[in-house]
CSV table of C-alpha atoms in Angstrom, one decimal:
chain,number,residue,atom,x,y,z
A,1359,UNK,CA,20.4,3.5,-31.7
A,1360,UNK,CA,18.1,4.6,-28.9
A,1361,UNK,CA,19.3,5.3,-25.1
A,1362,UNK,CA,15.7,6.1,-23.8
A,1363,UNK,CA,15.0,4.3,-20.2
A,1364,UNK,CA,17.5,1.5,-20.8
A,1365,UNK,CA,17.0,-2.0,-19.1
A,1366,UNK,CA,20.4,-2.1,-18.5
A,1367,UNK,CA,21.1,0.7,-16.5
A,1368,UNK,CA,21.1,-0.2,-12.7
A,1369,UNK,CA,22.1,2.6,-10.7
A,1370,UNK,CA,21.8,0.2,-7.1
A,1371,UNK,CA,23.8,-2.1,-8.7
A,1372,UNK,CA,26.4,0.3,-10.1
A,1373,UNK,CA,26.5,1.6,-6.6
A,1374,UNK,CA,27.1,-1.1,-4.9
A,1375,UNK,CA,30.2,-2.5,-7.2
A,1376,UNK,CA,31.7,1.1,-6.6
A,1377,UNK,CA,32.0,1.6,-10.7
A,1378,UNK,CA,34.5,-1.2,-11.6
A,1379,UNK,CA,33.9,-0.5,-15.1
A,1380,UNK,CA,34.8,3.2,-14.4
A,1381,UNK,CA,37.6,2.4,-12.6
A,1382,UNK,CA,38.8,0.9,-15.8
A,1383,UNK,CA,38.1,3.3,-18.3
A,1384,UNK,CA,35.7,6.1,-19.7
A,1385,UNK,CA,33.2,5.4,-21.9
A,1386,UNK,CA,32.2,7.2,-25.0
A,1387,UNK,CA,29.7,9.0,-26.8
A,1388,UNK,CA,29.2,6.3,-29.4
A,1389,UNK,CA,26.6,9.1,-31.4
A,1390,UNK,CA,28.0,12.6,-32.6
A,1391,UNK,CA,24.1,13.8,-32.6
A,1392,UNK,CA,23.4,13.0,-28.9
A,1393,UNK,CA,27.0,14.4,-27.9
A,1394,UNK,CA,26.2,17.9,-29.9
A,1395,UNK,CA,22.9,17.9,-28.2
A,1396,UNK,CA,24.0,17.5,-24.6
A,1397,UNK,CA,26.7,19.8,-24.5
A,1398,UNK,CA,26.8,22.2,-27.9
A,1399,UNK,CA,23.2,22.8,-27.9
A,1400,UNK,CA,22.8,21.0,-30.9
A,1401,UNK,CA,25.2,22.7,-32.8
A,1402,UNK,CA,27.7,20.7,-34.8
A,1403,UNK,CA,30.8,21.8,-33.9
A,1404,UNK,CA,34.4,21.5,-36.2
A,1405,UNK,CA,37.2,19.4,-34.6
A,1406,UNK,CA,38.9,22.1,-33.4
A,1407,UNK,CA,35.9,24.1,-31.9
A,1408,UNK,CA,35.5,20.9,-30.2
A,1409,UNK,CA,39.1,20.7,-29.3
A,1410,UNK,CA,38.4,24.0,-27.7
A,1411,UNK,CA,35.6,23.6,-25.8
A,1412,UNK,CA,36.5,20.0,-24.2
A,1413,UNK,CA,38.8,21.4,-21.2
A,1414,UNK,CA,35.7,23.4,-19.9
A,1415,UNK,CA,33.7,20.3,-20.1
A,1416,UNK,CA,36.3,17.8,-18.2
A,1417,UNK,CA,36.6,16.0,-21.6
A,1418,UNK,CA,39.3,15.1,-24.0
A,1419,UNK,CA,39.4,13.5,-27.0
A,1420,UNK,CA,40.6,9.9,-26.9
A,1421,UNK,CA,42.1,9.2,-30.2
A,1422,UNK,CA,43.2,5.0,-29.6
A,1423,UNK,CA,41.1,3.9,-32.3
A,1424,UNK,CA,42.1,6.5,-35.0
A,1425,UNK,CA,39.6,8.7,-34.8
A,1426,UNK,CA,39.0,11.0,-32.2
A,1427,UNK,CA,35.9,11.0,-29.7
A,1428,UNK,CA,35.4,13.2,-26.7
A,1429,UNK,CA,35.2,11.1,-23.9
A,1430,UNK,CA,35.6,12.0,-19.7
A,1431,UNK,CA,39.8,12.3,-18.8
A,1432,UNK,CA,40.9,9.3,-17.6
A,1433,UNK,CA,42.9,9.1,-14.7
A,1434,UNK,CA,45.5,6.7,-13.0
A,1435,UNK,CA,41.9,5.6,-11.1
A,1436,UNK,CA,39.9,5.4,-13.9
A,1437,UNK,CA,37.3,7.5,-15.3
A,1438,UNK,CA,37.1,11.8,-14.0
A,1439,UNK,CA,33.7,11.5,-13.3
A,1440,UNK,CA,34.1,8.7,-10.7
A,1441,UNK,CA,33.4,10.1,-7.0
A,1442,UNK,CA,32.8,8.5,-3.9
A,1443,UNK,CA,29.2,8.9,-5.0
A,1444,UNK,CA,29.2,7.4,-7.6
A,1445,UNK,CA,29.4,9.5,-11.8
A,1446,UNK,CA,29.2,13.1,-11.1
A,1447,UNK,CA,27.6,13.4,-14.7
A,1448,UNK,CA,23.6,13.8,-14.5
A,1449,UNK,CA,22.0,10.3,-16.1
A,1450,UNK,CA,21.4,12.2,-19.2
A,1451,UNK,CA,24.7,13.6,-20.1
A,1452,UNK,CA,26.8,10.5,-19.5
A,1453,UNK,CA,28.4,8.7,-22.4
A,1454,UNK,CA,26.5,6.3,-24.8
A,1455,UNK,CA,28.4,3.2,-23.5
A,1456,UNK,CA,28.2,4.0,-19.9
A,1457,UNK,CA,24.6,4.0,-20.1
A,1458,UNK,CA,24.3,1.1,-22.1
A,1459,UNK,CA,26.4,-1.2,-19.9
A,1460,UNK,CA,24.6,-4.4,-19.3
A,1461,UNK,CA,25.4,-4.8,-15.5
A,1462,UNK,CA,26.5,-8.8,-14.5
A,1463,UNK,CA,25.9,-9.4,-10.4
A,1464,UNK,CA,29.1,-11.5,-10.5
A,1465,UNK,CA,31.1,-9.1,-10.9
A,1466,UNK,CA,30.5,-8.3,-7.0
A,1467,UNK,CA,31.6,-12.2,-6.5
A,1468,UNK,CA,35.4,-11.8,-7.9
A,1469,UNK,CA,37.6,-9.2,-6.0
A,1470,UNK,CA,38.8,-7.4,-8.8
A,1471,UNK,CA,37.4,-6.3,-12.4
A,1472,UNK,CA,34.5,-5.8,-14.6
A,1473,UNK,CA,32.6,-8.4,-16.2
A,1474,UNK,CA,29.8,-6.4,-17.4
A,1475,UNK,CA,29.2,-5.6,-21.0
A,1476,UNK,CA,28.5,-3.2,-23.4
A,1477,UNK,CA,25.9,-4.3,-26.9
A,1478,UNK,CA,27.7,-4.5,-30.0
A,1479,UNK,CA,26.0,-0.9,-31.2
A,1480,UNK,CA,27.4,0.5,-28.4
A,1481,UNK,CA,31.3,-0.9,-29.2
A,1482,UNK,CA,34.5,1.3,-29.8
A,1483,UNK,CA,33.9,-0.1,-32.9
A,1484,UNK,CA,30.7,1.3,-33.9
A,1485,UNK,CA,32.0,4.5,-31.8
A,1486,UNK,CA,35.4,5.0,-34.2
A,1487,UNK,CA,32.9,4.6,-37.6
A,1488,UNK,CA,30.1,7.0,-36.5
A,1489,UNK,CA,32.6,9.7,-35.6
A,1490,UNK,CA,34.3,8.8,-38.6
A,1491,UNK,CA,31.6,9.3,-40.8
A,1492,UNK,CA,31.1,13.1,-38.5
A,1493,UNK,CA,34.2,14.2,-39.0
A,1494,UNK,CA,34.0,13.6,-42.3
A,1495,UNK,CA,30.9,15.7,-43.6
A,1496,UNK,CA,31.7,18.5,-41.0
């Protein structure tokens, strides 16, 4: 699982939908490793450590798949980080999904919703197992 320069990220784009996929939902950090690094300094962290720290962050952990994964607050507009600017999180520290979205132009055709998607290694799916498998040798 690699999130180097992705293709898929295209900030103009993005920009000029206004974050329909945002205004949906948060993403998630699909990989415990790149999570730790970003905001624990590479430390592994215990769930409840984690629990702790999340509120200073603007995170939570979001729990629908049965197994819990920090991911931004999600609000009755959609994602926390979602300004008028676009994500207030820096390119680097946003979640795994987020930056793997694969953006499709026609969603700026239809006047409401998302159509762009997210690779199968990036799923809730894939998301729910690797933090499975974390909070299971921590």
């Amino acid at each position: 699982m690699r999130l180097e320069k992705h293709e898929s990220l295209n900030v103009s784009l993005c920009r000029e939908c206004g974050g329909r996929c945002c205004q949906g939902s948060p993403g998630i950090w699909i990989n415990p490793e790149r999570f730790f690094a970003i905001f624990a300094n590479g430390q592994h962290l215990t769930f409840e450590q984690l629990r702790e720290k999340l509120p200073e962050l603007g995170l939570v952990l979001w729990g629908k798949s049965g197994v819990q994964i920090p991911a931004p607050r999600s609000l009755t507009t959609g994602c926390s980080f979602l300004g008028a600017d676009g994500c207030g999180l820096a390119v680097a520290e946003r979640p795994c999904q987020c930056l793997a979205m694969i953006p499709i132009k026609e969603t700026l055709e239809q006047p409401q919703g998302c159509f762009c998607r997210v690779p199968k290694a990036f799923s809730r799916e894939v998301g729910r197992q690797r933090w499975q498998h974390y909070w299971q040798t921590v």
